[in-house]
Short mmCIF file of C-alpha atoms in Angstrom, two decimals:
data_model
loop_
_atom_site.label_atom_id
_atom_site.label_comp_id
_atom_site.label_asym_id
_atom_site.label_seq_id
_atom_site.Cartn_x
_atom_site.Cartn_y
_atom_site.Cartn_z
CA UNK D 33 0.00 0.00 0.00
CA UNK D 34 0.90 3.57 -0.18
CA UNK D 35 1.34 6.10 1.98
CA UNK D 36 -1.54 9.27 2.13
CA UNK D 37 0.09 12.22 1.81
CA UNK D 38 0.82 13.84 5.38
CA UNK D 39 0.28 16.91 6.92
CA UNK D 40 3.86 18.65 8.20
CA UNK D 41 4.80 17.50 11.56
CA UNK D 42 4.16 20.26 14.02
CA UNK D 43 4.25 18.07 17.43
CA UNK D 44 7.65 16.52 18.70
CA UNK D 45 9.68 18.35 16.05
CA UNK D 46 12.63 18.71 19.18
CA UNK D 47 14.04 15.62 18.54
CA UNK D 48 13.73 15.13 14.04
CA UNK D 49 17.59 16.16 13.95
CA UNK D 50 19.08 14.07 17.17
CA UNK D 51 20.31 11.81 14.78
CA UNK D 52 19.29 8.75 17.15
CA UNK D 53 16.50 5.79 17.14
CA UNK D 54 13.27 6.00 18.28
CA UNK D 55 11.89 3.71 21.09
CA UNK D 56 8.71 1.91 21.71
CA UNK D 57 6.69 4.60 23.55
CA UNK D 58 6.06 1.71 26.30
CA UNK D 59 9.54 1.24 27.53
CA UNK D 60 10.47 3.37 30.04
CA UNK D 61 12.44 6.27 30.43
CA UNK D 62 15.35 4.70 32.32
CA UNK D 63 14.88 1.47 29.95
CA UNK D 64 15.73 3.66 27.00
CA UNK D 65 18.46 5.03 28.49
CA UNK D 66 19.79 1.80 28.98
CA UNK D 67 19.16 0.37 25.93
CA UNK D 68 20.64 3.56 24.42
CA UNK D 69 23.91 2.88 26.25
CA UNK D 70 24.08 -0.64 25.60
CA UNK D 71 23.73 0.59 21.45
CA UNK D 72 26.59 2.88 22.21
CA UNK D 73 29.12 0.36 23.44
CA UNK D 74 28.61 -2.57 21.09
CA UNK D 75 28.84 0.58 18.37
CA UNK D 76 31.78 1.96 20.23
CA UNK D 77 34.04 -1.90 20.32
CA UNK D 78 32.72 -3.36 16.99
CA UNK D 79 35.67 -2.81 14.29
CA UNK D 80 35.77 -1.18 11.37
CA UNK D 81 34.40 -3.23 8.09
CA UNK D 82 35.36 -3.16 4.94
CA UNK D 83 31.94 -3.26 3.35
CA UNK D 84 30.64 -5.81 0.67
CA UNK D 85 31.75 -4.31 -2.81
CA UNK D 86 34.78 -5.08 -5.33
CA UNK D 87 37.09 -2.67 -3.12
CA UNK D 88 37.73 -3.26 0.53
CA UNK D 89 37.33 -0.40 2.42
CA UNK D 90 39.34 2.02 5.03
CA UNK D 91 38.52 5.37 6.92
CA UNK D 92 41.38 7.39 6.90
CA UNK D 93 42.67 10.82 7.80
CA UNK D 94 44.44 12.57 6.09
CA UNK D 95 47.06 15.31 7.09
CA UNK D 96 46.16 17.99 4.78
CA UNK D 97 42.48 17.23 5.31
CA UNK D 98 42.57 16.97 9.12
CA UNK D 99 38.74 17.68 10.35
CA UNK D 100 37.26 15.15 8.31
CA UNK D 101 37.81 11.27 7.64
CA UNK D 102 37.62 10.29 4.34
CA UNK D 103 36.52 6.54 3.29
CA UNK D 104 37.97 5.41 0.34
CA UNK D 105 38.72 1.71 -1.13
CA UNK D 106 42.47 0.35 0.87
CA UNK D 107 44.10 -0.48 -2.69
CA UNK D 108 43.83 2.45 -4.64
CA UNK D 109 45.88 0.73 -7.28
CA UNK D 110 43.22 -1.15 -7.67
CA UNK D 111 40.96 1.50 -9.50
CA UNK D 112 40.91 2.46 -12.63
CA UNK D 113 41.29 6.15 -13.88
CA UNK D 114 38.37 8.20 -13.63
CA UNK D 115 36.48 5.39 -12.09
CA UNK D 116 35.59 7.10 -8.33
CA UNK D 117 32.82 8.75 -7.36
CA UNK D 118 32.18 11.02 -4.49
CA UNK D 119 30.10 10.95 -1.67
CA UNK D 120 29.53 14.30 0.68
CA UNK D 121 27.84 13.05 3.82
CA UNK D 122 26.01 15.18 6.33
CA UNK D 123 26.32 13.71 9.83
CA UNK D 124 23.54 12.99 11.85
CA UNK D 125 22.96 16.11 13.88
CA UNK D 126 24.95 18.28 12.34
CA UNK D 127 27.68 16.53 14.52
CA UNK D 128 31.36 16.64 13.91
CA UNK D 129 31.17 13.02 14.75
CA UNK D 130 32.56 11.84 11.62
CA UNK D 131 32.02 8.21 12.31
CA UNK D 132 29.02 7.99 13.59
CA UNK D 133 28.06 6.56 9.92
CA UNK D 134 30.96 4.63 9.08
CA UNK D 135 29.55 0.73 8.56
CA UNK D 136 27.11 2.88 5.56
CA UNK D 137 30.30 5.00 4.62
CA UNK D 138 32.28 2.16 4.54
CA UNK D 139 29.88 -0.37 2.80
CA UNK D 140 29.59 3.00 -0.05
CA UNK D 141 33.25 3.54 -0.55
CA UNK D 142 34.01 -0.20 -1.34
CA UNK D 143 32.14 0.07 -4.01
CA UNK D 144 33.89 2.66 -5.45
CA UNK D 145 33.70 5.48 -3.82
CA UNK D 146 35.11 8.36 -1.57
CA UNK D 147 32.86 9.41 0.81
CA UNK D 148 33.75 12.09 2.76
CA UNK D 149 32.08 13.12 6.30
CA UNK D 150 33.01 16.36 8.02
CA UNK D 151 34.97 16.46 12.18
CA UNK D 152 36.24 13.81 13.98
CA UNK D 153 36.41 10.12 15.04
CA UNK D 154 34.19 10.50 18.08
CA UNK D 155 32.25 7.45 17.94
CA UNK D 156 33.89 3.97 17.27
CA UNK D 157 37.31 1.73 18.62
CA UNK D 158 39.91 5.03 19.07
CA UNK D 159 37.59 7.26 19.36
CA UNK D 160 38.23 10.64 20.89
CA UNK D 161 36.43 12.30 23.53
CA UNK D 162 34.02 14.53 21.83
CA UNK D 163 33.08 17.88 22.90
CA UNK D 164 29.77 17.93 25.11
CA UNK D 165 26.22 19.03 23.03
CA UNK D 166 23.72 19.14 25.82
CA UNK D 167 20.20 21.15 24.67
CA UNK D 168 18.94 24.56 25.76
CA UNK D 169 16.18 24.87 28.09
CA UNK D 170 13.86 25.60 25.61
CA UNK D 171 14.15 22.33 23.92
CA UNK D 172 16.42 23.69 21.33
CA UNK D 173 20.05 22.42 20.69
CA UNK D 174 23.16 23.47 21.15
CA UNK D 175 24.95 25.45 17.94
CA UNK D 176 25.50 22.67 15.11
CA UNK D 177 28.91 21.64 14.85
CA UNK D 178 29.11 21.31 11.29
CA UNK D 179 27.63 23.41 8.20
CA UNK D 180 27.02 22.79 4.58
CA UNK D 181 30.65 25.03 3.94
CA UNK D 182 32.61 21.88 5.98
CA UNK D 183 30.89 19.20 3.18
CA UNK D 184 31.53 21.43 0.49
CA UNK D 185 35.65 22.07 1.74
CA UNK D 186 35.70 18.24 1.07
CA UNK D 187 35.11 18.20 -2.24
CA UNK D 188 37.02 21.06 -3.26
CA UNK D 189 39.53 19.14 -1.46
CA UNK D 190 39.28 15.57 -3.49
CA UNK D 191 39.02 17.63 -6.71
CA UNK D 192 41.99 19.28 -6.18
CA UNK D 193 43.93 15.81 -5.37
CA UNK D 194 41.93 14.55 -8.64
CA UNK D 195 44.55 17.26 -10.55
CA UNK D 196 47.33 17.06 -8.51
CA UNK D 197 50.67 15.15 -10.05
CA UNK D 198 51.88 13.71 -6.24
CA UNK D 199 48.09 12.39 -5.02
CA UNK D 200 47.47 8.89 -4.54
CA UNK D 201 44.22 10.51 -5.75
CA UNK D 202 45.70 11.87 -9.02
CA UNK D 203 42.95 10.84 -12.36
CA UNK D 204 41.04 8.39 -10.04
CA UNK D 205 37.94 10.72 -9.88
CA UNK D 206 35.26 11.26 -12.23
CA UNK D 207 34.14 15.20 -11.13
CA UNK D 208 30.66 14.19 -12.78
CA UNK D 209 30.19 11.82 -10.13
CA UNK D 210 29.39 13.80 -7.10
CA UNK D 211 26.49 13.14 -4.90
CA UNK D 212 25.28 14.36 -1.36
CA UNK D 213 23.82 12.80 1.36
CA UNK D 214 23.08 12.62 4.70
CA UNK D 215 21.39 11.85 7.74
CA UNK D 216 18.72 13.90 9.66
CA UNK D 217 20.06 17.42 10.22
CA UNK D 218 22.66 16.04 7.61
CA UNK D 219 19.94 15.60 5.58
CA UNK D 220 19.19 19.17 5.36
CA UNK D 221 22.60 19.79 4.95
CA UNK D 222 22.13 17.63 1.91
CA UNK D 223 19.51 19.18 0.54
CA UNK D 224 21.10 23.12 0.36
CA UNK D 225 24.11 21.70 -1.51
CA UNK D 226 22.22 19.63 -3.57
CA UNK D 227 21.86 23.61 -5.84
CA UNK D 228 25.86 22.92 -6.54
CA UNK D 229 26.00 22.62 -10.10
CA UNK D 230 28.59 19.94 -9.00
CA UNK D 231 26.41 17.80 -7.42
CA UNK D 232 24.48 14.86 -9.67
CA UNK D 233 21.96 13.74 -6.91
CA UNK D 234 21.03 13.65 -3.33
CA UNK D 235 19.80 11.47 -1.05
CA UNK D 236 18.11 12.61 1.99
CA UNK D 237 18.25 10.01 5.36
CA UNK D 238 15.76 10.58 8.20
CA UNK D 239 15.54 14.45 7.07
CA UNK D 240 13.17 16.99 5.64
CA UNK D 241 12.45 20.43 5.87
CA UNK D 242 10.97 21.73 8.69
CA UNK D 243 6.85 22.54 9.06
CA UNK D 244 7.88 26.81 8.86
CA UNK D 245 5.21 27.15 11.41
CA UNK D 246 6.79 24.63 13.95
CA UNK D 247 9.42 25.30 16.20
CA UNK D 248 12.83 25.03 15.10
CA UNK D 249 15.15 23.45 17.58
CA UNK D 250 18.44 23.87 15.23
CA UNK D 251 20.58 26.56 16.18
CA UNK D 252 22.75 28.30 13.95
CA UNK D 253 21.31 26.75 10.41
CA UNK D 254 18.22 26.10 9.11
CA UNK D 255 16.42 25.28 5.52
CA UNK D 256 13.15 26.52 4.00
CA UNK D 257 10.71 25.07 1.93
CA UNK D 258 11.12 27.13 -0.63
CA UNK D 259 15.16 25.62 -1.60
CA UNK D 260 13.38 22.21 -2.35
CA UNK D 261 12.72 24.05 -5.63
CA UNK D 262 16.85 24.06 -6.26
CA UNK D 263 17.15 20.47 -6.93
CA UNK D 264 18.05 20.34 -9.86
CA UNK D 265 18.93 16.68 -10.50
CA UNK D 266 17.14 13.32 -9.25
CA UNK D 267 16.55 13.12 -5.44
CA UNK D 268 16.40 10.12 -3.11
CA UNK D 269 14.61 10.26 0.12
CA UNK D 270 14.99 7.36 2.64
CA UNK D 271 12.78 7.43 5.77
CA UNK D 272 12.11 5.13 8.42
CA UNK D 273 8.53 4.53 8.23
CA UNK D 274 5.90 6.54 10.28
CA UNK D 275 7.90 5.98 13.64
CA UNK D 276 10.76 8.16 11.93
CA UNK D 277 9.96 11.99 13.99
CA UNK D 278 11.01 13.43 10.51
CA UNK D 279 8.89 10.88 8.35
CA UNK D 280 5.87 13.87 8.03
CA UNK D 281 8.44 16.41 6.71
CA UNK D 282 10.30 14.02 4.39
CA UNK D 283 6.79 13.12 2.89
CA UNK D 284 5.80 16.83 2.72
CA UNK D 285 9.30 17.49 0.73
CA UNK D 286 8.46 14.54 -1.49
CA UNK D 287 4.65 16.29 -2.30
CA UNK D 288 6.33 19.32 -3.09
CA UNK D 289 9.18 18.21 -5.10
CA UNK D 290 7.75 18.53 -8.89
CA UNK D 291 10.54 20.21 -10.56
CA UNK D 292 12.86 17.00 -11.05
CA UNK D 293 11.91 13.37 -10.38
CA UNK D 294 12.06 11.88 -6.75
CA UNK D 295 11.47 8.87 -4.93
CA UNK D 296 10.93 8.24 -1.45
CA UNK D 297 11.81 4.71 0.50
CA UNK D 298 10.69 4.12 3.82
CA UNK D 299 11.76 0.67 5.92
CA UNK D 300 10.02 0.98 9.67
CA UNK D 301 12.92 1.13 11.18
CA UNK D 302 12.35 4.87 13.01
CA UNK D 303 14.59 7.68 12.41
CA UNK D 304 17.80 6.05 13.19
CA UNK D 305 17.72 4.02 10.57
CA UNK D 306 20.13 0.92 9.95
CA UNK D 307 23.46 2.91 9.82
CA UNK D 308 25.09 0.91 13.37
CA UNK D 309 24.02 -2.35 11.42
CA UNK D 310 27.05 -4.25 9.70
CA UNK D 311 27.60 -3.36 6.35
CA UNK D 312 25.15 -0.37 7.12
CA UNK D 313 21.93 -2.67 7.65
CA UNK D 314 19.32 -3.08 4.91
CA UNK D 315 19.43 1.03 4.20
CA UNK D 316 22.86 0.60 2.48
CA UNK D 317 21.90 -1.37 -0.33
CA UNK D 318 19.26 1.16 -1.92
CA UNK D 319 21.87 4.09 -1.21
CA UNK D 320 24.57 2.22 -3.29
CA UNK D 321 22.30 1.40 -5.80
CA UNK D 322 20.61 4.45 -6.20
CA UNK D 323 24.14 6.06 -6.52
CA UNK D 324 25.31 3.12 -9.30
CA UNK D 325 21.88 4.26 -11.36
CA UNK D 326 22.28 7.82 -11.33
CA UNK D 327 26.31 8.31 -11.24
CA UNK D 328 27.05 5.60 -13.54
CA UNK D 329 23.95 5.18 -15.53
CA UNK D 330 23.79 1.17 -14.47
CA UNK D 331 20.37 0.18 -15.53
CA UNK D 332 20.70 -2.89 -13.71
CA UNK D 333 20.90 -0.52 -10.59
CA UNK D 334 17.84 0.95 -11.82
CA UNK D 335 15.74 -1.51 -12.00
CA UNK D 336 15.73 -1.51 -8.24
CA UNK D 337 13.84 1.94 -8.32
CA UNK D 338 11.51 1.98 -11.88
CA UNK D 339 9.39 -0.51 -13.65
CA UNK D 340 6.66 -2.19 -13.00
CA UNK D 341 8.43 -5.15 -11.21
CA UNK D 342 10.85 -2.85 -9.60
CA UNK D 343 12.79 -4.21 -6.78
CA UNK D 344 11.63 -2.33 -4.04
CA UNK D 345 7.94 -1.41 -5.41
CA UNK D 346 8.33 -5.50 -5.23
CA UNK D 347 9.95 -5.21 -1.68
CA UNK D 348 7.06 -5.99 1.19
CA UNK D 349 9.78 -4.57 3.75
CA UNK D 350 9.71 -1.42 1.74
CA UNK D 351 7.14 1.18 0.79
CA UNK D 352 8.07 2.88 -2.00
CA UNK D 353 6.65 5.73 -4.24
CA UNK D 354 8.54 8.03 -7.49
CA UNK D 355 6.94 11.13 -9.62
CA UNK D 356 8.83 12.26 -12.38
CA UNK D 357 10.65 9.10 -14.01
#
């Protein structure tokens, strides 16, 4: 079935950027907390992986591009020129916890990609003590760590080592291959650079613009409505089902969207998605397919989004709806 178009969330809208799970409204406060913890240490001691695709993949962080960790395939002799495309990932939360996404960034890169993700290993094995985010008394949070300028200084950054003679980088890239993504308040992130000329598509985790009339926890950015209209290439949307706090606003963008095609996923997982899951969990999948259809024209990758026997109009995990294709 599909879903009825929804009216803009105006209740709860505190929490559609935390960049966490939801919980079954029944278990208790200090049950959640719990549970939250226990999340956060099995996240915290499981190791890196190196994801499912043709190119085993690393984090790594680089000297010259020091607050942010890019993942990238291990043997870069491996790849052919002008083969890599690029991924610009929002964190959850506007964080500057660069990791907090790394089994999906991972997963991405080894199949031939560099994804980049702005700050700091602060979640994972090694990771560093990151700087305390606690919320206002009004309900709204703390400054964002990160803005759409940090996601954008990584790509000038891998284009550059595209050109330069000395980077293990050098002719690996294909500059048509850019996409943007990201989770929640990385989401929105997303969706302002998604107006780059540079970028080819988005895809928009757990995110969508904000009811204007609600109150707007994020301090220090924000998106309108109204920027929807600069897509300017295909858009992805991947929500979490009705028990996502942003799936009302990600439905709303998806009504609104009419100027280039869209399609919006949702897997009733809630708004944290599957990203702590190995290998990134069942979200994964559609992202690196989604990015094999529209960055390298694979039409077996796009089979998973049109047609009549589509895989995930075919999917019974899955809802799934397009306009425009």
């Amino acid at each position: 079935m599909k879903f009825a178009q929804p009216r803009p969330a105006i209740l709860a809208i505190a929490v559609v950027l935390a960049g966490c799970a939801t919980v079954d409204e029944a278990v208790t406060h200090s049950d959640e907390t719990a549970a939250r913890a226990a999340s956060d240490a099995a996240f915290a001691a499981a190791p890196d992986m190196p994801g499912t695709g043709p190119y085993p993949a690393i984090r790594d962080v680089r000297p010259d591009l020091p607050d942010h960790i890019v993942y990238r395939p291990q043997d870069l002799g491996a790849v052919d020129d002008g083969k890599l495309g690029v991924v610009l990932w929002g964190n959850g939360g506007c964080s500057a916890d660069a990791t907090s996404a790394r089994f999906h960034l991972l997963e991405i890169a080894s199949h031939g990609y560099i994804a980049i993700a702005p700050g700091k290993a602060y979640s994972g094995p090694g990771a560093l003590t990151a700087p305390p985010r606690e919320p206002h008394s009004d309900g709204s949070f703390p400054p964002v760590q990160t803005l759409p300028a940090d996601l954008l200084a990584g790509l000038d950054w891998i284009l550059a080592e595209n050109d330069r003679a000395e980077s293990p980088f050098h002719g690996l890239i294909d500059p048509e291959m850019v996409a943007v993504a990201g989770h929640s308040c990385g989401g929105l992130q997303a969706i302002r650079l998604a107006a780059d000329p540079r970028i080819a598509t988005a895809i928009v985790h757990n995110s969508g613009v904000l009811d204007p009339d609600a109150f707007n926890p994020i301090t220090g950015f924000s998106v309108a409505k109204e920027e929807l209209r600069n897509f300017h290439e295909p858009v992805l949307y991947i929500l979490g089902g009705e028990s996502d706090i942003a799936f009302a606003n990600g439905m709303d963008d998806f009504q609104r969207i009419n100027n280039v095609p869209v399609a919006v996923a949702n897997l009733d997982v809630g708004h944290g998605g599957t990203f702590r899951q190995p290998n990134g969990g069942a979200v994964a999948p559609v992202a690196v397919q989604w990015l094999e259809w529209q960055l390298r024209g694979d039409e077996a990758a796009s089979r998973w989004f049109i047609g009549e026997n589509c895989g995930l109009c075919d999917n019974a995990e899955w809802t799934y709806e397009t306009k425009g294709f």
